[in-house]
Coordinates of C-alpha atoms and ligand atoms in Angstrom, one line a residue:
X1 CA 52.1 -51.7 -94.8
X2 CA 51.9 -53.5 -91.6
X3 CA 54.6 -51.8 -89.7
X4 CA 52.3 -48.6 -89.7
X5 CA 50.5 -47.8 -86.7
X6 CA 47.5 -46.3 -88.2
X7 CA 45.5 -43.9 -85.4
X8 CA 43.1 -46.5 -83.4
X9 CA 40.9 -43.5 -82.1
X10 CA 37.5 -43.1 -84.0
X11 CA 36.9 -41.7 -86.9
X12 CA 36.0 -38.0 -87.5
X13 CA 33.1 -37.9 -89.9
X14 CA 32.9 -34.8 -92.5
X15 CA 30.6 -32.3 -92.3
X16 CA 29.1 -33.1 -95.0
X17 CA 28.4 -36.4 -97.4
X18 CA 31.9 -37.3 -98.4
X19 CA 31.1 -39.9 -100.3
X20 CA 28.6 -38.2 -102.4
X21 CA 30.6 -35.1 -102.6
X22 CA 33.6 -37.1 -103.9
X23 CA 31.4 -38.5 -106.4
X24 CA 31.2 -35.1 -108.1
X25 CA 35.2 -35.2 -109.1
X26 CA 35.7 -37.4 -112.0
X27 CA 39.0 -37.2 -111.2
X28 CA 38.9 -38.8 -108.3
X29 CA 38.3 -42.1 -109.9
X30 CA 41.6 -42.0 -111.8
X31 CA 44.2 -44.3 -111.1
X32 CA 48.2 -43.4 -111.2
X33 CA 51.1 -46.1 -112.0
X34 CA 48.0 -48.4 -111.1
X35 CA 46.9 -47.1 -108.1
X36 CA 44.0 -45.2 -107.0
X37 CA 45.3 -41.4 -107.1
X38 CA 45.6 -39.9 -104.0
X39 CA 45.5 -36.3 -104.7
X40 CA 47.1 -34.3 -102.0
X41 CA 48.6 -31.0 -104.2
X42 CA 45.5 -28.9 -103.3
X43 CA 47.6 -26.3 -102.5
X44 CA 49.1 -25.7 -105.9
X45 CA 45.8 -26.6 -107.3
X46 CA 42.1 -28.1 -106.6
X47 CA 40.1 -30.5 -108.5
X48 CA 37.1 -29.3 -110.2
X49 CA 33.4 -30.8 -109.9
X50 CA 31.9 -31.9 -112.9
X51 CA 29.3 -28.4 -112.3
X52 CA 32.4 -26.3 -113.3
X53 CA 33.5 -28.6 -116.0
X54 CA 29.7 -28.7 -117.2
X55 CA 29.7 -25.1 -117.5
X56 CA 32.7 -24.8 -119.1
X57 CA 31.7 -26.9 -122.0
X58 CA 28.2 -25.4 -121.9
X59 CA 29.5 -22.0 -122.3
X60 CA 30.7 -23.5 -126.1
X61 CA 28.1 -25.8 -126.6
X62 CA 25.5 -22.9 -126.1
X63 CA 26.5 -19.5 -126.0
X64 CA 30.3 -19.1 -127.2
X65 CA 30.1 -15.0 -128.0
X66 CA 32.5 -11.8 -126.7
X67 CA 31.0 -9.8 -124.1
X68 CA 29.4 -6.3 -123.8
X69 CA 29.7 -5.2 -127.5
X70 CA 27.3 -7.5 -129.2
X71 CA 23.9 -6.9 -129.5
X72 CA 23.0 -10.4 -130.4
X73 CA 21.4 -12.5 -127.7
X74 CA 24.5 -15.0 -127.5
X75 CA 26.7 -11.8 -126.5
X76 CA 23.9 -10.8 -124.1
X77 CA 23.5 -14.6 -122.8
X78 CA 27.4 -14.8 -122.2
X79 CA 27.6 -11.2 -120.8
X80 CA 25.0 -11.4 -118.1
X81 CA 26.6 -15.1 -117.4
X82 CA 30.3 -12.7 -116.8
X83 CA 28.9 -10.4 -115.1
X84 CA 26.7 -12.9 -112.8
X85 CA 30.2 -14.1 -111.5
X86 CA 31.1 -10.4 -110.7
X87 CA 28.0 -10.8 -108.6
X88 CA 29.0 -14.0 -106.8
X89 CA 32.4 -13.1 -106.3
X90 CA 31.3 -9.8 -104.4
X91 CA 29.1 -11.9 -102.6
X92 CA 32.0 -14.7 -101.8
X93 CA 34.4 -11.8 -100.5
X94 CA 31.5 -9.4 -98.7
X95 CA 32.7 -6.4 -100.5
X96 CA 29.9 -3.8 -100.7
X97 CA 29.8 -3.5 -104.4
X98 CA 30.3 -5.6 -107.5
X99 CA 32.5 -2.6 -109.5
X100 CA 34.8 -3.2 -106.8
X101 CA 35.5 -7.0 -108.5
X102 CA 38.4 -6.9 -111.0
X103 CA 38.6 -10.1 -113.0
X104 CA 42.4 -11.1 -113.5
X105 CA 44.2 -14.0 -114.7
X106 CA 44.9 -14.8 -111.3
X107 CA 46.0 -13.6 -107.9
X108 CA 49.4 -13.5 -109.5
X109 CA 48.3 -10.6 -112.3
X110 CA 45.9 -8.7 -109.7
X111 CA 48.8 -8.1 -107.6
X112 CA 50.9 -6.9 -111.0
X113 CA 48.0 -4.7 -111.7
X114 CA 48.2 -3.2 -108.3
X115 CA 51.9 -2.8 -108.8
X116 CA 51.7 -1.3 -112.0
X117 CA 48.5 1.1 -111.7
X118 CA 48.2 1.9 -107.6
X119 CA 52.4 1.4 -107.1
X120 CA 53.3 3.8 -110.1
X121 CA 51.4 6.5 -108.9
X122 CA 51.8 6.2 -105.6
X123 CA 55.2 5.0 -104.6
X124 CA 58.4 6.9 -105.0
X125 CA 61.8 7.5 -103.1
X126 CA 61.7 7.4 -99.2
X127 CA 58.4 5.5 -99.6
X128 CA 58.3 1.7 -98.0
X129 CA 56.5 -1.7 -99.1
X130 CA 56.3 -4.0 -96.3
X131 CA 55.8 -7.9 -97.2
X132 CA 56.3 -10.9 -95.4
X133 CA 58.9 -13.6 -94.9
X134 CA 56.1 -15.9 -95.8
X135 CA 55.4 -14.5 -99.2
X136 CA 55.0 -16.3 -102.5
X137 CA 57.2 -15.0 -105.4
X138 CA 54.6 -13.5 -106.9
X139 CA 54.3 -10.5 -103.7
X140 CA 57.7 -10.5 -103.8
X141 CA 58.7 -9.9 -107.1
X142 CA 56.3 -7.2 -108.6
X143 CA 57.2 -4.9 -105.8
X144 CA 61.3 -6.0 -106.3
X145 CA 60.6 -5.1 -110.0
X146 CA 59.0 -2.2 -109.4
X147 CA 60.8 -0.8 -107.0
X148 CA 64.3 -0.6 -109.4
X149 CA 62.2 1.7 -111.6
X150 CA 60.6 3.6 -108.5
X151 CA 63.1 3.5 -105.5
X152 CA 61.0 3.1 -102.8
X153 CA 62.5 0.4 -100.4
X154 CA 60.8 -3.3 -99.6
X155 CA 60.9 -4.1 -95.8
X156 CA 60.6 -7.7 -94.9
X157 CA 58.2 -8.7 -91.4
X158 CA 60.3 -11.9 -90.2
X159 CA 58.5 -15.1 -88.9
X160 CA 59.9 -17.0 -85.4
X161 CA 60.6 -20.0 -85.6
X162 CA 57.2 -21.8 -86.3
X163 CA 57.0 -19.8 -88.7
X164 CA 54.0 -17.3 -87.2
X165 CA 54.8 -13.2 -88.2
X166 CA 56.5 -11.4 -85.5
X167 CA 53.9 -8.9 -85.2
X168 CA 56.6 -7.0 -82.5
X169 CA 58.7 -6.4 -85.3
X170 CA 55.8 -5.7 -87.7
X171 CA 55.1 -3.2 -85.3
X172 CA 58.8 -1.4 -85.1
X173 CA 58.5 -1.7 -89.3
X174 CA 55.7 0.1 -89.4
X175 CA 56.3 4.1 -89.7
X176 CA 55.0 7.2 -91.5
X177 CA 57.1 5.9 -94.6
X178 CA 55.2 2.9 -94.6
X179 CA 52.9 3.2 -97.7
X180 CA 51.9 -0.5 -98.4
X181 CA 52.0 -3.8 -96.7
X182 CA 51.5 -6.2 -98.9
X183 CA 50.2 -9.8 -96.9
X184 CA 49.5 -13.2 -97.6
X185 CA 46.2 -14.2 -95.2
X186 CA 47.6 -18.1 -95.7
X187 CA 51.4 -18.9 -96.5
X188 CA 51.3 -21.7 -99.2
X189 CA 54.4 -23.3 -98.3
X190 CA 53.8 -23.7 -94.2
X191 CA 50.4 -22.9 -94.1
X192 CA 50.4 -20.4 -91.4
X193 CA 47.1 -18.3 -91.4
X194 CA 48.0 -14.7 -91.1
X195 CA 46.1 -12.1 -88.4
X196 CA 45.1 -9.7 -90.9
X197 CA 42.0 -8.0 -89.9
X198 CA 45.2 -6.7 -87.5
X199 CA 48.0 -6.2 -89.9
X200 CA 45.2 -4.3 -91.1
X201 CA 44.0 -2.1 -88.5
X202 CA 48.0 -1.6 -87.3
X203 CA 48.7 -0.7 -91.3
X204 CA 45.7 1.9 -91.3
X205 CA 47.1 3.3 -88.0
X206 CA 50.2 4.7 -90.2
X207 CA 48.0 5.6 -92.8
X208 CA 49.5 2.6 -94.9
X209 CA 47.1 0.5 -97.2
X210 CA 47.3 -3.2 -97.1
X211 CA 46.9 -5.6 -99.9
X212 CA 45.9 -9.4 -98.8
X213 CA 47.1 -11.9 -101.3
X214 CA 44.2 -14.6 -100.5
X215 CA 45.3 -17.0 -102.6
X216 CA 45.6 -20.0 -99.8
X217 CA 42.9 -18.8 -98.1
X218 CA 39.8 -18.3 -100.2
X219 CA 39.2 -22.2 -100.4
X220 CA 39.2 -22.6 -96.8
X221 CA 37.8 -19.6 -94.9
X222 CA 34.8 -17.3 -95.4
X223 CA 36.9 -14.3 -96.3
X224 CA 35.3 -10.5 -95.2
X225 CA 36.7 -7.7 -96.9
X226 CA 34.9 -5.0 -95.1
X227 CA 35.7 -6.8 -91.9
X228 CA 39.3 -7.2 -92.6
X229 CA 39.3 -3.7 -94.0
X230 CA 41.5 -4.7 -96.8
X231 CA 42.3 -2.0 -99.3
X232 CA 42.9 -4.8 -102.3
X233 CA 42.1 -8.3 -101.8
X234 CA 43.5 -11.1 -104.7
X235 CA 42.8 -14.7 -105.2
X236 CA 43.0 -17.5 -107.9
X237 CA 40.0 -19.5 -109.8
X238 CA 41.7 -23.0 -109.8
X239 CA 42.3 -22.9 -105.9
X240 CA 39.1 -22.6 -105.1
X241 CA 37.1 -25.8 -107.4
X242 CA 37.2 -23.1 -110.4
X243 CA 39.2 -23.3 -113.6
X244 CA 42.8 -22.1 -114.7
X245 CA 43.6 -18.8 -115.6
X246 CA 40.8 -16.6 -113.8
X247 CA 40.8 -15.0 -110.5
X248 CA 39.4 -12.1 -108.9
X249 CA 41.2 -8.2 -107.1
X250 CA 38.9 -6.9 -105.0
X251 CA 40.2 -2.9 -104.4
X252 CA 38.5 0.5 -102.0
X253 CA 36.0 2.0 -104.5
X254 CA 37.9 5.1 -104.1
X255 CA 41.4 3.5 -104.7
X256 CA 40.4 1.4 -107.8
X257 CA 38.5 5.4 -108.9
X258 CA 41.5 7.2 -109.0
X259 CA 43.8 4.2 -110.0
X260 CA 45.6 4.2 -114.3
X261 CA 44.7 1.6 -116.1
X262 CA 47.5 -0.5 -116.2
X263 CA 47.0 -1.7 -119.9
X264 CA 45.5 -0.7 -122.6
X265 CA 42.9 -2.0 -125.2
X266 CA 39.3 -2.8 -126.5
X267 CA 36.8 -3.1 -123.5
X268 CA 38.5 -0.8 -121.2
X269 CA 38.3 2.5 -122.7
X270 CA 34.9 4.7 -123.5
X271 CA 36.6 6.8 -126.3
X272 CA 40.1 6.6 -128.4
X273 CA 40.9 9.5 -130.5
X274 CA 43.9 10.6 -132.1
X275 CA 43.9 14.3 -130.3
X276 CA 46.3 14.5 -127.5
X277 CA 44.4 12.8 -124.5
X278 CA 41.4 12.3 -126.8
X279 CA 41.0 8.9 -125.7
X280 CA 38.9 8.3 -122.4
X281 CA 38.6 5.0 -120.3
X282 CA 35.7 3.0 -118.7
X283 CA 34.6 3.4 -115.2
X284 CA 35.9 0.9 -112.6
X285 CA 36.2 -2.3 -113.2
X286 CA 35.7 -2.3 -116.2
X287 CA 39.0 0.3 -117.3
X288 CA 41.4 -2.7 -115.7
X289 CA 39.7 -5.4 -118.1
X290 CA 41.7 -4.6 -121.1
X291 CA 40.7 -7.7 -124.4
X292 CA 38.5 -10.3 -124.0
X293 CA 38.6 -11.9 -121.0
X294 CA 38.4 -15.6 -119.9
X295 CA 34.9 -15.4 -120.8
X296 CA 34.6 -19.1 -119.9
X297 CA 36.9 -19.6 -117.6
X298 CA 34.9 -16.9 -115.4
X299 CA 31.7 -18.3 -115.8
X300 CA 32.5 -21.3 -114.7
X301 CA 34.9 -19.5 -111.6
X302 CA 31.0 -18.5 -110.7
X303 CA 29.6 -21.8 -110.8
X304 CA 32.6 -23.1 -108.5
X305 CA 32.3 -20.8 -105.7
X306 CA 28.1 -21.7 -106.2
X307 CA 29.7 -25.1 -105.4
X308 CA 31.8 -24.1 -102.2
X309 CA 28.6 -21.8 -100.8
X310 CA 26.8 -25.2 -101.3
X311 CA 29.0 -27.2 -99.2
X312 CA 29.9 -24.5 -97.1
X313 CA 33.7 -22.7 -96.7
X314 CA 33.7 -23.2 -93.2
X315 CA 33.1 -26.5 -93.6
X316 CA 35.2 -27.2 -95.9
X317 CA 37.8 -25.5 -93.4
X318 CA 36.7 -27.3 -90.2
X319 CA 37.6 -30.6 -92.5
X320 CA 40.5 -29.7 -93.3
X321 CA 41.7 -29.1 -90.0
X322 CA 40.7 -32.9 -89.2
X323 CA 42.5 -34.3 -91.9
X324 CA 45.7 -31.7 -90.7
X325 CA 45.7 -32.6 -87.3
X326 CA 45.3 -37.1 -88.6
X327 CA 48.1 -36.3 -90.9
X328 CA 50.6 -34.0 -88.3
X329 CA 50.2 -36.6 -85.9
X330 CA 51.7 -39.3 -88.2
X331 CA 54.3 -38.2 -89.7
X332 CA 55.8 -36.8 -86.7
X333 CA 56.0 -39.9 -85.3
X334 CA 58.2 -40.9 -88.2
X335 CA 61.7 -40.8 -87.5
X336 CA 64.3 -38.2 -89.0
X337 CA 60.9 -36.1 -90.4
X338 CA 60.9 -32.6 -89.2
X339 CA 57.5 -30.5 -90.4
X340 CA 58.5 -27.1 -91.2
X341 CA 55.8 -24.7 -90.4
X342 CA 54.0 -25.3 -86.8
X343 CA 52.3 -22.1 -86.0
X344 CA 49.3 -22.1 -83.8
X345 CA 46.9 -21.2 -86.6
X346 CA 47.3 -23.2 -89.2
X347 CA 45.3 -24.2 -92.5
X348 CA 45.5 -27.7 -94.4
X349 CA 48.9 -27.9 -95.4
X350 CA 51.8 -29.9 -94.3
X351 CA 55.2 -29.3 -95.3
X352 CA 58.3 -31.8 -94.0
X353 CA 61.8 -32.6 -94.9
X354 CA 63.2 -36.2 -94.4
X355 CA 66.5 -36.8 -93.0
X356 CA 68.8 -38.3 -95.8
X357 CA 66.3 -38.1 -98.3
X358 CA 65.6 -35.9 -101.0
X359 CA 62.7 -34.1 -101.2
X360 CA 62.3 -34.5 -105.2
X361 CA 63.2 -38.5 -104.9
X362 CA 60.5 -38.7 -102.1
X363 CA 57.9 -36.5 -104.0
X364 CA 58.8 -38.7 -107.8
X365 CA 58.8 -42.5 -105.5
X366 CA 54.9 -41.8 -103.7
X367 CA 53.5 -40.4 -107.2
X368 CA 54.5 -45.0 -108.1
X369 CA 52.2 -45.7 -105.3
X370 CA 49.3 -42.6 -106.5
X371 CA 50.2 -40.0 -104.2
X372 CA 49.9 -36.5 -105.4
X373 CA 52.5 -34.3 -103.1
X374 CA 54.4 -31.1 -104.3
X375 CA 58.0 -31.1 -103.3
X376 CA 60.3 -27.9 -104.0
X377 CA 60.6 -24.3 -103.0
X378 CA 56.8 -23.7 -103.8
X379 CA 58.0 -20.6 -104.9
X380 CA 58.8 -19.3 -101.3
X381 CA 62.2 -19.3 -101.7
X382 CA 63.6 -17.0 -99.3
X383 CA 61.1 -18.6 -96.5
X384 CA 62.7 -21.9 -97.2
X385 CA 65.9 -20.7 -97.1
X386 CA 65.2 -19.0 -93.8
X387 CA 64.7 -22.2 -92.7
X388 CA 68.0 -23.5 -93.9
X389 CA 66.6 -25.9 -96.8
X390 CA 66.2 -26.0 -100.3
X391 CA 63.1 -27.7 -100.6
X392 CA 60.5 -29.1 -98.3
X393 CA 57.3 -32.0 -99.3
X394 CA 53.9 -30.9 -99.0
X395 CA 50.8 -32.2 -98.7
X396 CA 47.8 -29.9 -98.7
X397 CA 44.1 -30.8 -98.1
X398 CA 40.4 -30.2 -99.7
X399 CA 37.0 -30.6 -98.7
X400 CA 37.3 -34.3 -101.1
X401 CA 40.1 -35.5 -98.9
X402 CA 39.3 -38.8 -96.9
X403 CA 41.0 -39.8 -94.0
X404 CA 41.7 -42.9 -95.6
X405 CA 43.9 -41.1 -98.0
X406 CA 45.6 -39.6 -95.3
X407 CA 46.0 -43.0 -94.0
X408 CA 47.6 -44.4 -97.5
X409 CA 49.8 -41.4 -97.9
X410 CA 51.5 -42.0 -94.5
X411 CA 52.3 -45.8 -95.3
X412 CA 53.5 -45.0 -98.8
X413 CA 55.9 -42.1 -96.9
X414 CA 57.4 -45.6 -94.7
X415 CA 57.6 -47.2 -97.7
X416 CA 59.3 -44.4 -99.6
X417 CA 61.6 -43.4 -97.1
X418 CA 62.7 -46.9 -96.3
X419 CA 64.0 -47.0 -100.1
X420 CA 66.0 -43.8 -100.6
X421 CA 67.3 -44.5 -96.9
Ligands
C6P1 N1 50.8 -21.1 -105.2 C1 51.5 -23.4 -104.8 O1 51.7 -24.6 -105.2 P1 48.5 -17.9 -109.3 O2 49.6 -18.7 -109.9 O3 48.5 -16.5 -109.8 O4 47.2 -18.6 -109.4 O5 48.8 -17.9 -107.7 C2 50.0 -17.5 -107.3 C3 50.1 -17.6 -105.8 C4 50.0 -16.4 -105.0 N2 50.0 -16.5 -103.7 C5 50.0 -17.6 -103.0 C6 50.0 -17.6 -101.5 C7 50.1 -18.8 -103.7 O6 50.1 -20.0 -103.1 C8 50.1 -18.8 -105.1 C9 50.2 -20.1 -105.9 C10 51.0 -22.5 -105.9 O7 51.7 -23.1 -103.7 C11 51.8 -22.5 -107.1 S1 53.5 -22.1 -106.7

């Protein structure tokens, strides 16, 4: 890879002990097609450390049992280990209480649930849902599905052309029909950190409620609920060091109070009878946790974000930002590579298209020489196609990330684009 100019300047140094935190991803040590894996997907989904692993396999190992209806101390053990996440999420987010945590599957079934329980009793004809051009599928399609059966109408806030929210037209959206915006805080395909403590305050103004899909930005940012003044608040275990299929809704206390259930089942009610609305439900959260849960799966969502307080969010974001910036600067200088998403604020992802090269060849050529990039629509579809492509490549960052990689990614980019060229 001599004809790469690798940056000359020194070195940023992590905030932390890269090395040693590195060390805690088995992972990491993998090779791919031979080659030491370069893992740059974070965006679709981080690594775990062997603490959430551990507890994963501890949970089996020790205490396997369902929660709150035994009364045998593995139920109890596993229970207060559940709810002892609740704890730590509410702590993670700021919100004021631990009822106001919902455990889901992920952010994309806490926004459902909102959908299903806040939307059908609160949206109707002449009502309208604002989202974003820079939405993921899943807060687009919930509201798309739900409004055929409702007939409220879905307003889209447009981005310019770095792909920042025009908050001038957010503005002119807004009106006394407005009942809902419905935000990402970080877009996953350009990685454009949203103002939302102000889509927030401008939303409240019109007595709208605003739902943050926080899926992009939980692993990088301290998140504050009560200072963004987010009515409902979503994000997903395995973004954040945690495992698959567990996340977290944060709602209002007085929203998720006088919200439906939105399915029904064991755990969620406090009486079922026969007699025409004999059959009562839990208090909050507990009435939107219908079956047993990821029992696991949240315990060891608890013992990831332990991890990320450890090392610190903002850290982990600051980082980031330095392996962004040694990465932007690169591959711009590659000829015929336009990125796609250059707002001013920005988190750690980098998405580009390649003059006369496929995306998908590029993204299935650097996984030969161990480099982990999504390439696709990254389920933004009408973003990219605002854009006028199909697909872009992206690379997105974590707290492991070395420079180095960064470094190796670029020169196996020359290499790849030299042979689909
Ligand atoms: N984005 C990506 O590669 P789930 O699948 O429910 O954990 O998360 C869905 C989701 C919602 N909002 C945003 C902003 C997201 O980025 C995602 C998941 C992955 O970008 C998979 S497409």
């Amino acid at each position: 890879m001599s004809d790469i100019a690798i940056d000359a300047r020194p070195a940023a140094q992590a905030p932390f002990d890269l090395k040693a935190l590195r060390a805690e991803f088995p992972i990491l040590a993998r090779e791919v097609h031979g080659k030491p894996l370069v893992y740059l997907d974070n965006a679709a989904t981080s690594q775990t450390p062997s603490r959430v692993i551990d507890a994963l396999s501890d949970y089996y190992a020790r205490y396997n049992a369902n929660i709150h209806r035994g009364l045998h101390t593995l139920a109890d053990e596993a229970t207060a280990a559940f709810e002892g996440t609740r704890a730590r999420v509410q702590a993670f987010l700021n919100a004021e209480d631990s009822r106001q945590i919902v455990f889901t599957r992920g952010t994309t079934e806490a926004i459902n649930l909102v959908a299903q329980s806040w939307g059908r009793q609160n949206l109707g004809p002449g009502d309208e849902v604002l989202i974003s051009m820079l939405e993921h599928h899943s807060n687009i399609v919930p509201w798309q599905l739900l409004a055929s059966d409702l007939g409220f109408v879905i307003k889209v806030i447009p981005v310019d052309e770095r792909g920042a929210l025009d908050l001038r037209a957010y503005r002119e959206l807004l009106s006394e029909r407005t009942k809902l915006v419905a935000v990402n805080h970080v877009s996953n395909a350009l990685g454009t950190i949203n103002p939302v403590k102000e889509l927030s305050r401008l939303a409240h103004q019109q007595g709208a409620l605003i739902l943050v899909d926080g899926a992009q930005a939980a692993p990088h940012q301290a998140i504050d609920v009560q200072d963004l003044d987010a009515d409902f608040y979503a994000f997903s275990g395995h973004k954040v060091y945690g495992p698959t299929g567990v996340g977290a809704l944060y709602g209002k206390r007085a929203l998720l109070d006088a919200m439906p259930p939105w399915q029904g089942g064991g755990e969620m009610i406090r009486t079922v009878s026969f007699e025409p609305s004999g059959t009562t439900f839990a208090e909050t959260p507990h009435k939107f946790e219908a079956g047993t849960p990821a029992i696991a799966e949240v315990i060891a969502l608890g013992e990831a974000l332990a991890w990320v307080d450890g090392v610190g969010v903002e850290a982990i974001g600051q980082w980031e930002s330095v392996l962004l910036e040694h990465a932007t600067r690169q591959v711009c200088a590659i000829d015929g590579l336009k990125v796609i998403g250059t707002a001013p604020h920005k988190a750690g992802v980098l998405s580009f298209v390649v003059e006369g090269a496929h995306a998908q060849d590029i993204g299935l050529l650097i996984d030969q020489l161990g480099v982990a990039i999504r390439t696709g629509h990254h389920c933004a579809q009408p973003l990219l196609h605002h854009f006028g492509v199909e697909a872009t490549c992206r690379a997105s960052f974590a707290a492991y990330n070395t420079l180095e990689e960064v470094d190796t990614f670029v020169a196996a980019l020359h290499r790849v684009i030299k042979m689909v060229r």
